[in-house]
Amino acid sequence: MNHSHEDTHRVATDAKHRPTVREVVLDLLRGFQINTIFGNPGSTELPLFLDFPSDFRYILGLQEAVVVGMADGYAQATHNAAFVNLHSAAGVGHAMGNIFTAHKNRTPMVITAGQQARSILPFDPFLFSGQATELPKPYVKWSIEPARAEDVPLAIARAYYIAMQQPRGPVLVSIPADDWDKPCEPLQPRMVSTETRPEPRVLDAIGSALDAAKRPVFVVGAAVDRDRAWDDVVQLAERHNAAVWIAPMSGRCGFPQNHPLFAGVLPAMREKIVSLLSGHDLVFALGAAAFTYHVEGFGPHVPPGAQLVQLIEDPGTAAWTPEGTSAVGGIRLGVLDLLARPAPAPRALPAPRAARPRAEPSALMSVPFVMQTLAEVRDAASIVVEEAPSSRAAMQAYLPIVQSETFYTMCSGGLGYAMPAAVGVALGKPGQKVIGLLGDGSAMYSIQALWSAAQLKLPITFIILKNRRYAALQEFAPTFGFTEGAKLEGTDLPDLDFLALAHGQGCDAVHVSDAAQLHQVLRDALAHPRAILVEVDVA
């Protein structure tokens, strides 16, 4: 046997004893404490599922937006990256709306996208992705199509570490279909830091400003609850007797809304923010942008005479903050450092928040009445996953969130998130009651999630606030010059039957239009052991 034949024989023998890419990736996921795959399979994804191991579960979504929405809720609920398996260009395209939301939510997620076999890529084959790494940009932290099959596990490991580093977010790995069966080297998971500590010099400046302030105010954002800093932020607010507002468009609640220091939820409008924060000499944006705006505004960003300071995990957000001092780093670690400082001189408590008048029943129920009733019948530990933009003000006034990790919505403003996210949250927090609170227009963006909820037998109560229109658009129209009562094209939604849509996907459903029956209907629905939809007629 000559040397070339010996080399060939040795390579073939080594390959027989080396694990496949599939085996190495599955072992790697086990090391990352990941045993759930969210997907909607296409032809190029099938090789991953050959001899699918019994210690993994596959969560099927009927459309890719549903898949990513479920994965987002699951990742937020478990505080670990979710693993997603999508089809190539078409599947990633379908999912882009909720990939954008995952980016804004700072949700860690490893998205794998199937690619056609390497051998036919030069011929532009059917269902391939011509620019797989470019397609999801700019809404992923990193994307790659590995140069060799043997590099796939290394790419997935790197993707996981990047997804989990603050600020967290989705990443994408494009994997040709024939890579999964190729032999490669084993790969062990590593310990890689996921949190950062703010620079002491900058944090000390913020602490000194807090100590010197006479009337400080906190504006807390989604990063507080994401970083499990809820209790620490409550302690810091109580130490400084600071009024606390929830930041505009916050996807999580970072402060108990029944606390004496809670002041309310800020709107996404510059002039209104300045007005509501007036009288304070220090504004501390804590885990929040300063500030998120929805419409053009003018004038100062904070009240005249007030100093702005910020603690945020995202250096990009710190860079565009218009003024003041910004510390970049993990919220929990930063707040712990602030709490380690000596206590400041005592301050007077801020004025208490004005009590809301009770919402009264009416022939056609108001949204405040529905929210008030839901608040009365739900357990405070139940989890609300919300996507009802036109009802948000009523929810904020009448449905207080009082415990950590019991509220989720989208930071992006992109519809189609909450219904599948409710499924993901229920999977990630088994045994807890989940309430999906949606507008009728929002629900239709990812209605297929009802099928997943029913098949998985999850204890979710979906509440659809049915006003038969895109109410948020109609209410927003005057901002753009529409006169009161002017017709707005494309905003009416007649003839949607959510009971039929639910029953058609195997989900229980009930309708209520009588205010006198609402209390009992909601109580029964919340006690239901499986997924159920409640269609509520509202004004």
Coordinates of C-alpha atoms in Angstrom, one line a residue:
M1 CA 0.0 0.0 0.0
N2 CA 1.5 3.4 -1.0
H3 CA 1.5 6.5 1.2
S4 CA -1.5 8.1 -0.6
H5 CA -3.6 5.0 -0.1
E6 CA -2.5 4.9 3.6
D7 CA -3.5 8.5 4.1
T8 CA -6.9 7.9 2.4
H9 CA -7.5 4.8 4.5
R10 CA -6.6 6.7 7.7
V11 CA -8.9 9.6 6.9
A12 CA -11.8 7.2 6.1
T13 CA -11.1 5.3 9.4
D14 CA -11.0 8.6 11.4
A15 CA -14.3 9.8 9.9
K16 CA -16.0 6.6 11.0
H17 CA -15.1 7.3 14.6
R18 CA -15.8 11.0 14.6
P19 CA -19.3 12.3 15.5
T20 CA -21.4 14.0 13.0
V21 CA -22.2 17.7 13.0
R22 CA -25.7 16.8 14.1
E23 CA -24.4 14.9 17.1
V24 CA -21.9 17.5 18.1
V25 CA -24.5 20.3 17.9
L26 CA -27.1 18.4 20.0
D27 CA -24.5 17.7 22.6
L28 CA -23.5 21.3 22.6
L29 CA -27.1 22.4 23.1
R30 CA -27.4 20.0 26.1
G31 CA -24.4 21.7 27.6
F32 CA -26.1 25.1 27.1
Q33 CA -29.2 23.7 29.0
I34 CA -31.2 23.9 25.7
N35 CA -33.5 20.9 24.9
T36 CA -36.3 22.7 23.1
I37 CA -36.3 23.5 19.4
F38 CA -38.8 26.0 17.9
G39 CA -39.5 25.6 14.2
N40 CA -41.6 25.2 11.1
P41 CA -39.6 22.7 9.0
G42 CA -38.7 23.0 5.4
S43 CA -36.8 20.6 3.1
T44 CA -33.4 22.0 4.0
E45 CA -34.0 21.6 7.8
L46 CA -35.0 17.9 7.7
P47 CA -31.5 16.5 8.2
L48 CA -31.3 18.0 11.7
F49 CA -34.2 15.7 12.8
L50 CA -32.8 12.4 11.7
D51 CA -33.0 10.1 14.7
F52 CA -34.3 12.9 16.8
P53 CA -33.2 12.4 20.4
S54 CA -35.8 11.6 23.1
D55 CA -34.5 14.2 25.5
F56 CA -35.3 17.0 23.1
R57 CA -38.7 18.4 22.2
Y58 CA -39.8 20.1 19.0
I59 CA -42.3 23.0 19.3
L60 CA -44.1 23.4 15.9
G61 CA -45.4 26.8 14.9
L62 CA -47.7 27.0 11.8
Q63 CA -45.9 30.1 10.5
E64 CA -42.4 31.4 11.1
A65 CA -43.6 34.6 12.8
V66 CA -45.3 32.3 15.3
V67 CA -42.2 30.3 15.7
V68 CA -40.0 33.3 16.6
G69 CA -42.7 34.8 18.8
M70 CA -42.9 31.6 20.8
A71 CA -39.1 31.4 21.1
D72 CA -39.0 35.0 22.3
G73 CA -41.5 34.4 25.1
Y74 CA -39.7 31.2 26.1
A75 CA -36.3 32.8 26.1
Q76 CA -37.5 35.7 28.3
A77 CA -39.3 33.4 30.7
T78 CA -36.3 31.0 31.1
H79 CA -33.5 33.6 30.9
N80 CA -31.6 31.4 28.4
A81 CA -31.3 31.7 24.6
A82 CA -34.0 29.9 22.6
F83 CA -33.0 27.7 19.7
V84 CA -34.9 28.3 16.5
N85 CA -34.9 26.4 13.2
L86 CA -36.2 28.2 10.1
H87 CA -36.3 27.6 6.4
S88 CA -33.9 29.6 4.2
A89 CA -34.9 32.9 2.6
A90 CA -38.7 32.5 2.6
G91 CA -38.8 31.2 6.2
V92 CA -36.5 33.9 7.5
G93 CA -38.5 36.5 5.5
H94 CA -41.7 35.4 7.2
A95 CA -40.1 35.6 10.6
M96 CA -38.5 39.0 10.1
G97 CA -41.2 41.0 11.9
N98 CA -40.7 39.0 15.1
I99 CA -36.9 38.9 14.6
F100 CA -37.1 42.7 14.7
T101 CA -39.1 42.5 17.9
A102 CA -36.6 40.1 19.4
H103 CA -33.9 42.6 18.6
K104 CA -35.8 45.4 20.3
N105 CA -36.7 43.2 23.2
R106 CA -33.1 42.2 23.7
T107 CA -34.1 38.6 23.6
P108 CA -31.3 36.0 23.3
M109 CA -32.0 33.6 20.4
V110 CA -30.0 31.3 18.2
I111 CA -31.7 31.2 14.9
T112 CA -30.6 28.5 12.5
A113 CA -31.8 28.8 8.9
G114 CA -31.6 25.9 6.4
Q115 CA -29.6 26.4 3.2
Q116 CA -29.5 24.3 0.1
A117 CA -26.7 21.7 -0.2
R118 CA -23.3 23.1 -0.9
S119 CA -22.8 21.1 -4.1
I120 CA -25.6 22.9 -5.9
L121 CA -25.2 26.4 -4.5
P122 CA -23.3 27.6 -7.6
F123 CA -26.4 27.0 -9.7
D124 CA -28.9 29.2 -7.7
P125 CA -31.0 26.2 -6.6
F126 CA -34.7 26.3 -5.7
L127 CA -35.3 27.7 -2.2
F128 CA -31.8 28.7 -1.5
S129 CA -30.8 32.0 0.2
G130 CA -28.6 34.1 -2.0
Q131 CA -27.3 36.3 0.8
A132 CA -28.1 34.4 3.9
T133 CA -26.0 36.4 6.3
E134 CA -27.3 39.7 5.0
L135 CA -31.0 38.9 5.0
P136 CA -31.7 39.3 8.7
K137 CA -29.5 42.4 9.1
P138 CA -29.5 44.8 10.9
Y139 CA -31.7 43.1 13.4
V140 CA -29.4 40.3 14.5
K141 CA -26.2 40.8 16.6
W142 CA -24.2 38.4 14.3
S143 CA -24.9 36.2 11.3
I144 CA -22.8 33.6 9.5
E145 CA -22.8 30.8 7.0
P146 CA -19.8 28.7 8.0
A147 CA -17.2 28.1 5.3
R148 CA -17.1 24.3 6.0
A149 CA -19.5 21.8 7.5
E150 CA -17.0 21.1 10.2
D151 CA -17.3 24.7 11.4
V152 CA -21.0 24.6 12.1
P153 CA -20.7 23.6 15.8
L154 CA -18.1 26.3 16.4
A155 CA -20.5 28.9 14.7
I156 CA -23.4 27.8 16.9
A157 CA -21.3 28.0 20.0
R158 CA -20.1 31.5 19.1
A159 CA -23.6 32.5 18.2
Y160 CA -24.9 31.4 21.7
Y161 CA -22.2 33.3 23.5
I162 CA -22.9 36.4 21.5
A163 CA -26.7 36.1 22.0
M164 CA -26.2 35.8 25.8
Q165 CA -23.8 38.8 26.2
Q166 CA -25.4 42.1 27.2
P167 CA -27.1 43.7 25.4
R168 CA -28.6 40.3 24.5
G169 CA -30.3 39.6 21.2
P170 CA -30.9 37.2 18.3
V171 CA -28.2 35.8 16.1
L172 CA -28.4 33.7 12.9
V173 CA -26.4 30.7 11.5
S174 CA -27.2 29.6 7.9
I175 CA -26.5 25.8 7.6
P176 CA -26.5 23.9 4.2
A177 CA -28.6 20.8 4.3
D178 CA -25.8 18.4 3.7
D179 CA -23.7 19.7 6.6
W180 CA -25.5 17.8 9.3
D181 CA -24.2 14.3 8.4
K182 CA -20.5 15.4 8.0
P183 CA -18.0 14.2 10.6
C184 CA -16.4 16.8 12.8
E185 CA -14.5 17.2 16.0
P186 CA -16.3 17.2 19.4
L187 CA -16.9 20.5 21.0
Q188 CA -17.4 21.3 24.7
P189 CA -19.3 24.3 26.0
R190 CA -17.3 27.0 27.7
M191 CA -17.9 29.4 30.6
V192 CA -18.3 32.8 29.0
S193 CA -19.3 35.9 30.9
T194 CA -22.9 37.2 30.2
E195 CA -22.9 40.4 32.4
T196 CA -21.0 43.6 32.5
R197 CA -20.3 45.9 35.4
P198 CA -20.6 49.7 34.8
E199 CA -17.4 51.7 35.0
P200 CA -16.9 52.7 38.7
R201 CA -15.9 56.3 37.9
V202 CA -19.1 57.0 35.9
L203 CA -21.3 55.1 38.4
D204 CA -19.9 57.1 41.2
A205 CA -20.8 60.3 39.4
I206 CA -24.4 59.1 39.1
G207 CA -24.4 58.1 42.8
S208 CA -23.2 61.5 43.8
A209 CA -25.8 63.2 41.7
L210 CA -28.5 61.0 43.3
D211 CA -27.3 61.8 46.8
A212 CA -27.2 65.6 46.1
A213 CA -30.7 65.7 44.4
K214 CA -33.6 67.2 46.3
R215 CA -36.4 65.7 44.2
P216 CA -35.1 62.7 42.2
V217 CA -37.3 60.8 39.8
F218 CA -36.6 57.3 38.3
V219 CA -37.7 56.3 34.8
V220 CA -37.4 52.5 34.7
G221 CA -37.3 50.4 31.5
A222 CA -37.6 46.8 30.3
A223 CA -34.0 46.0 31.2
V224 CA -34.8 46.2 34.9
D225 CA -37.0 43.1 34.8
R226 CA -34.9 41.4 32.1
D227 CA -31.9 41.7 34.3
R228 CA -33.8 40.4 37.4
A229 CA -33.2 43.8 39.2
W230 CA -36.8 44.4 40.3
D231 CA -36.2 44.1 44.0
D232 CA -32.9 46.0 43.9
V233 CA -34.5 48.9 42.1
V234 CA -37.4 49.0 44.6
Q235 CA -34.8 49.2 47.4
L236 CA -32.9 52.0 45.6
A237 CA -36.1 54.0 45.0
E238 CA -37.1 53.6 48.6
R239 CA -33.7 54.7 49.8
H240 CA -34.0 57.9 47.8
N241 CA -37.8 58.4 48.2
A242 CA -37.8 58.9 44.4
A243 CA -41.0 58.9 42.4
V244 CA -40.9 56.1 39.8
W245 CA -42.3 56.2 36.2
I246 CA -42.3 53.3 33.7
A247 CA -40.5 54.3 30.5
P248 CA -42.4 54.9 27.3
M249 CA -43.0 51.7 25.2
S250 CA -41.4 49.5 27.8
G251 CA -41.8 45.8 27.0
R252 CA -41.5 44.8 30.6
C253 CA -42.7 46.3 33.9
G254 CA -39.8 47.2 36.2
F255 CA -41.6 48.4 39.3
P256 CA -44.7 47.4 41.3
Q257 CA -47.6 49.5 40.2
N258 CA -49.3 49.4 43.6
H259 CA -46.2 50.9 45.3
P260 CA -46.6 54.3 47.0
L261 CA -43.6 55.6 44.9
F262 CA -45.1 54.5 41.6
A263 CA -46.1 57.6 39.5
G264 CA -47.4 56.1 36.3
V265 CA -46.4 55.2 32.7
L266 CA -44.8 57.9 30.5
P267 CA -46.2 58.5 27.0
A268 CA -43.8 58.5 24.0
M269 CA -44.1 62.2 23.5
R270 CA -41.3 64.7 24.3
E271 CA -43.4 67.6 25.6
K272 CA -45.6 65.4 27.7
I273 CA -42.6 63.6 29.3
V274 CA -41.1 67.0 30.2
S275 CA -44.4 68.2 31.7
L276 CA -44.9 65.0 33.8
L277 CA -41.3 65.1 35.1
S278 CA -41.4 68.8 35.9
G279 CA -40.5 69.7 39.4
H280 CA -37.7 67.1 39.7
D281 CA -34.1 68.2 39.7
L282 CA -32.6 64.8 38.7
V283 CA -34.0 62.3 36.2
F284 CA -32.5 58.8 36.4
A285 CA -33.2 56.6 33.4
L286 CA -32.7 53.1 34.7
G287 CA -32.6 50.3 32.2
A288 CA -34.4 52.6 29.8
A289 CA -33.7 54.9 26.8
A290 CA -33.9 58.6 27.5
F291 CA -36.4 58.7 25.9
T292 CA -38.4 56.7 23.4
Y293 CA -40.5 59.0 21.2
H294 CA -43.3 58.1 18.8
V295 CA -44.0 61.5 17.2
E296 CA -41.9 64.5 16.4
G297 CA -41.4 66.8 19.4
F298 CA -39.7 70.1 20.2
G299 CA -37.9 71.7 23.1
P300 CA -35.9 70.2 25.9
H301 CA -35.7 66.5 26.6
V302 CA -35.9 67.0 30.4
P303 CA -37.4 69.8 32.5
P304 CA -35.4 73.0 32.7
G305 CA -33.0 72.8 35.6
A306 CA -33.1 69.0 35.8
Q307 CA -30.0 66.8 35.4
L308 CA -30.3 63.6 33.4
V309 CA -28.3 60.4 34.3
Q310 CA -28.7 56.9 32.9
L311 CA -27.7 53.3 33.6
I312 CA -28.2 51.2 30.5
E313 CA -26.7 47.8 29.2
D314 CA -26.6 49.0 25.6
P315 CA -23.7 51.2 24.5
G316 CA -25.6 52.3 21.4
T317 CA -28.4 53.7 23.4
A318 CA -26.0 55.5 25.7
A319 CA -24.3 57.0 22.7
W320 CA -27.5 58.7 21.3
T321 CA -28.9 59.8 24.7
P322 CA -29.1 63.6 24.1
E323 CA -27.5 64.9 27.3
G324 CA -26.3 64.0 30.8
T325 CA -24.2 61.2 32.1
S326 CA -24.6 57.5 31.0
A327 CA -23.1 54.4 32.6
V328 CA -23.0 51.3 30.4
G329 CA -23.4 48.0 32.1
G330 CA -25.7 45.4 33.6
I331 CA -28.6 46.9 35.5
R332 CA -28.5 44.5 38.4
L333 CA -24.8 44.9 39.0
G334 CA -25.0 48.7 38.6
V335 CA -27.8 49.0 41.1
L336 CA -26.1 46.8 43.6
D337 CA -23.1 49.1 43.4
L338 CA -25.3 52.1 44.0
L339 CA -26.9 50.4 47.0
A340 CA -23.4 49.8 48.4
R341 CA -22.9 53.5 48.8
P342 CA -23.7 55.2 52.2
A343 CA -27.4 56.1 52.5
P344 CA -28.2 59.7 51.6
A345 CA -29.8 62.2 53.9
P346 CA -33.6 61.5 54.4
R347 CA -36.0 63.2 51.9
A348 CA -39.7 63.8 52.0
L349 CA -41.9 61.4 50.1
P350 CA -43.2 62.6 46.7
A351 CA -46.9 63.4 46.5
P352 CA -49.0 60.2 46.1
R353 CA -50.5 59.2 42.8
A354 CA -54.1 60.3 42.3
A355 CA -56.6 57.5 42.7
R356 CA -58.5 56.4 39.5
P357 CA -62.2 56.6 39.5
R358 CA -63.9 53.2 39.2
A359 CA -65.0 52.2 35.7
E360 CA -68.7 51.6 35.6
P361 CA -70.6 49.0 33.5
S362 CA -72.3 50.1 30.4
A363 CA -74.4 48.6 27.6
L364 CA -71.3 48.2 25.5
M365 CA -68.5 47.6 27.9
S366 CA -65.6 50.1 28.1
V367 CA -62.0 48.8 28.0
P368 CA -61.3 50.3 31.5
F369 CA -64.2 48.2 32.9
V370 CA -62.9 45.1 31.3
M371 CA -59.4 45.8 32.7
Q372 CA -60.8 46.6 36.1
T373 CA -62.7 43.3 36.2
L374 CA -59.8 41.3 35.1
A375 CA -57.6 42.9 37.8
E376 CA -60.3 41.8 40.4
V377 CA -60.5 38.2 39.3
R378 CA -56.9 37.3 38.3
D379 CA -54.2 36.1 40.7
A380 CA -51.5 38.8 41.0
A381 CA -48.9 36.1 40.1
S382 CA -50.5 35.3 36.8
I383 CA -48.6 36.5 33.8
V384 CA -50.0 39.1 31.3
V385 CA -48.7 39.0 27.7
E386 CA -50.2 42.1 26.0
E387 CA -50.7 43.4 22.5
A388 CA -53.6 45.8 22.6
P389 CA -52.1 49.2 21.6
S390 CA -55.3 51.2 21.7
S391 CA -56.2 49.7 25.1
R392 CA -52.8 50.2 26.7
A393 CA -53.7 53.4 28.6
A394 CA -56.7 51.7 30.2
M395 CA -54.6 48.7 31.0
Q396 CA -52.0 50.9 32.7
A397 CA -54.7 52.6 34.7
Y398 CA -56.8 49.6 35.7
L399 CA -54.7 46.5 35.5
P400 CA -51.7 47.0 37.8
I401 CA -48.6 44.8 37.5
V402 CA -47.3 44.2 41.0
Q403 CA -44.8 41.3 40.7
S404 CA -41.6 40.7 38.8
E405 CA -41.8 38.8 35.5
T406 CA -45.6 39.0 35.2
F407 CA -45.8 41.3 32.2
Y408 CA -44.5 41.0 28.7
T409 CA -45.1 43.0 25.5
M410 CA -43.1 44.1 22.5
C411 CA -40.6 46.9 22.7
S412 CA -40.7 47.2 18.9
G413 CA -44.3 48.2 18.2
G414 CA -44.5 45.4 15.7
L415 CA -47.7 43.4 15.8
G416 CA -47.9 39.6 15.8
Y417 CA -45.8 39.1 18.9
A418 CA -48.0 38.6 22.0
M419 CA -50.2 35.6 21.0
P420 CA -47.2 33.3 20.2
A421 CA -45.1 34.9 23.0
A422 CA -47.9 33.8 25.4
V423 CA -47.3 30.2 24.3
G424 CA -43.5 30.6 24.8
V425 CA -43.9 32.1 28.3
A426 CA -46.3 29.3 29.3
L427 CA -43.8 26.7 28.1
G428 CA -41.0 28.5 30.0
K429 CA -42.9 28.9 33.2
P430 CA -44.9 25.7 33.5
G431 CA -47.8 25.7 36.0
Q432 CA -48.3 29.4 35.9
K433 CA -51.4 31.0 34.5
V434 CA -50.7 33.1 31.4
I435 CA -53.2 35.7 30.1
G436 CA -52.8 36.8 26.5
L437 CA -54.4 40.2 26.3
L438 CA -54.9 41.3 22.7
G439 CA -56.8 43.6 20.4
D440 CA -58.7 42.0 17.6
G441 CA -56.5 43.6 14.9
S442 CA -53.3 42.5 16.7
A443 CA -54.6 38.9 17.2
M444 CA -54.9 38.4 13.4
Y445 CA -51.2 38.8 12.8
S446 CA -50.3 35.4 14.3
I447 CA -53.7 33.7 15.0
Q448 CA -52.1 30.3 14.2
A449 CA -50.5 30.4 17.7
L450 CA -53.9 29.2 19.0
W451 CA -53.2 25.8 17.4
S452 CA -49.9 25.5 19.2
A453 CA -51.5 26.5 22.5
A454 CA -54.2 23.9 22.1
Q455 CA -51.9 21.1 21.0
L456 CA -49.6 21.7 23.9
K457 CA -52.5 21.9 26.4
L458 CA -51.2 25.0 27.9
P459 CA -53.1 27.0 30.6
I460 CA -53.4 30.2 28.6
T461 CA -56.5 32.5 28.7
F462 CA -56.5 34.6 25.5
I463 CA -58.7 37.7 25.9
I464 CA -59.6 39.4 22.7
L465 CA -60.8 43.0 23.1
K466 CA -63.1 43.2 20.0
N467 CA -63.8 46.8 18.9
R468 CA -63.9 45.8 15.2
R469 CA -61.3 48.3 14.1
Y470 CA -57.7 49.4 14.2
A471 CA -58.5 51.8 17.0
A472 CA -54.9 52.9 17.6
L473 CA -54.7 54.2 14.1
Q474 CA -58.0 56.0 14.3
E475 CA -57.1 57.6 17.6
F476 CA -53.7 58.6 16.2
A477 CA -55.0 60.1 13.0
P478 CA -55.5 63.7 14.4
T479 CA -51.7 63.9 15.0
F480 CA -51.4 63.8 11.2
G481 CA -54.1 66.4 10.4
F482 CA -57.2 64.3 10.1
T483 CA -60.3 66.1 11.5
E484 CA -62.5 64.6 14.1
G485 CA -64.7 61.8 12.6
A486 CA -63.0 61.9 9.2
K487 CA -63.0 58.5 7.4
L488 CA -59.7 56.7 7.6
E489 CA -59.3 54.0 5.0
G490 CA -58.3 50.5 5.9
T491 CA -59.0 50.7 9.6
D492 CA -62.4 48.9 10.0
L493 CA -62.5 45.2 10.8
P494 CA -66.0 43.8 10.5
D495 CA -67.1 40.2 10.5
L496 CA -64.2 38.6 12.4
D497 CA -65.4 35.5 14.3
F498 CA -62.8 34.6 16.9
L499 CA -64.9 31.7 18.3
A500 CA -64.8 30.1 14.9
L501 CA -61.1 30.8 14.5
A502 CA -60.4 29.3 17.9
H503 CA -62.6 26.2 17.4
G504 CA -61.1 25.6 14.0
Q505 CA -57.7 25.2 15.7
G506 CA -58.8 23.0 18.5
C507 CA -59.0 25.8 21.1
D508 CA -62.0 26.3 23.4
A509 CA -63.7 29.7 23.2
V510 CA -66.5 31.8 24.7
H511 CA -68.1 35.1 23.8
V512 CA -69.2 37.8 26.3
S513 CA -70.9 41.1 25.6
D514 CA -72.9 41.7 28.8
A515 CA -71.1 43.6 31.5
A516 CA -73.1 41.7 34.2
Q517 CA -71.6 38.4 32.9
L518 CA -68.0 39.5 32.5
H519 CA -66.9 38.7 36.0
Q520 CA -68.0 35.1 36.0
V521 CA -66.9 34.5 32.4
L522 CA -63.4 35.7 33.2
R523 CA -63.3 33.7 36.4
D524 CA -64.3 30.5 34.6
A525 CA -61.8 31.1 31.8
L526 CA -58.9 31.7 34.2
A527 CA -59.8 28.5 36.0
H528 CA -59.9 26.5 32.7
P529 CA -57.0 24.0 32.7
R530 CA -56.3 24.3 28.9
A531 CA -56.1 27.1 26.4
I532 CA -59.3 29.1 26.0
L533 CA -60.2 32.3 24.1
V534 CA -62.6 34.9 25.5
E535 CA -64.0 37.2 22.8
V536 CA -65.1 40.4 24.6
D537 CA -67.2 43.1 22.8
V538 CA -66.0 46.5 23.8
A539 CA -66.8 50.1 22.8

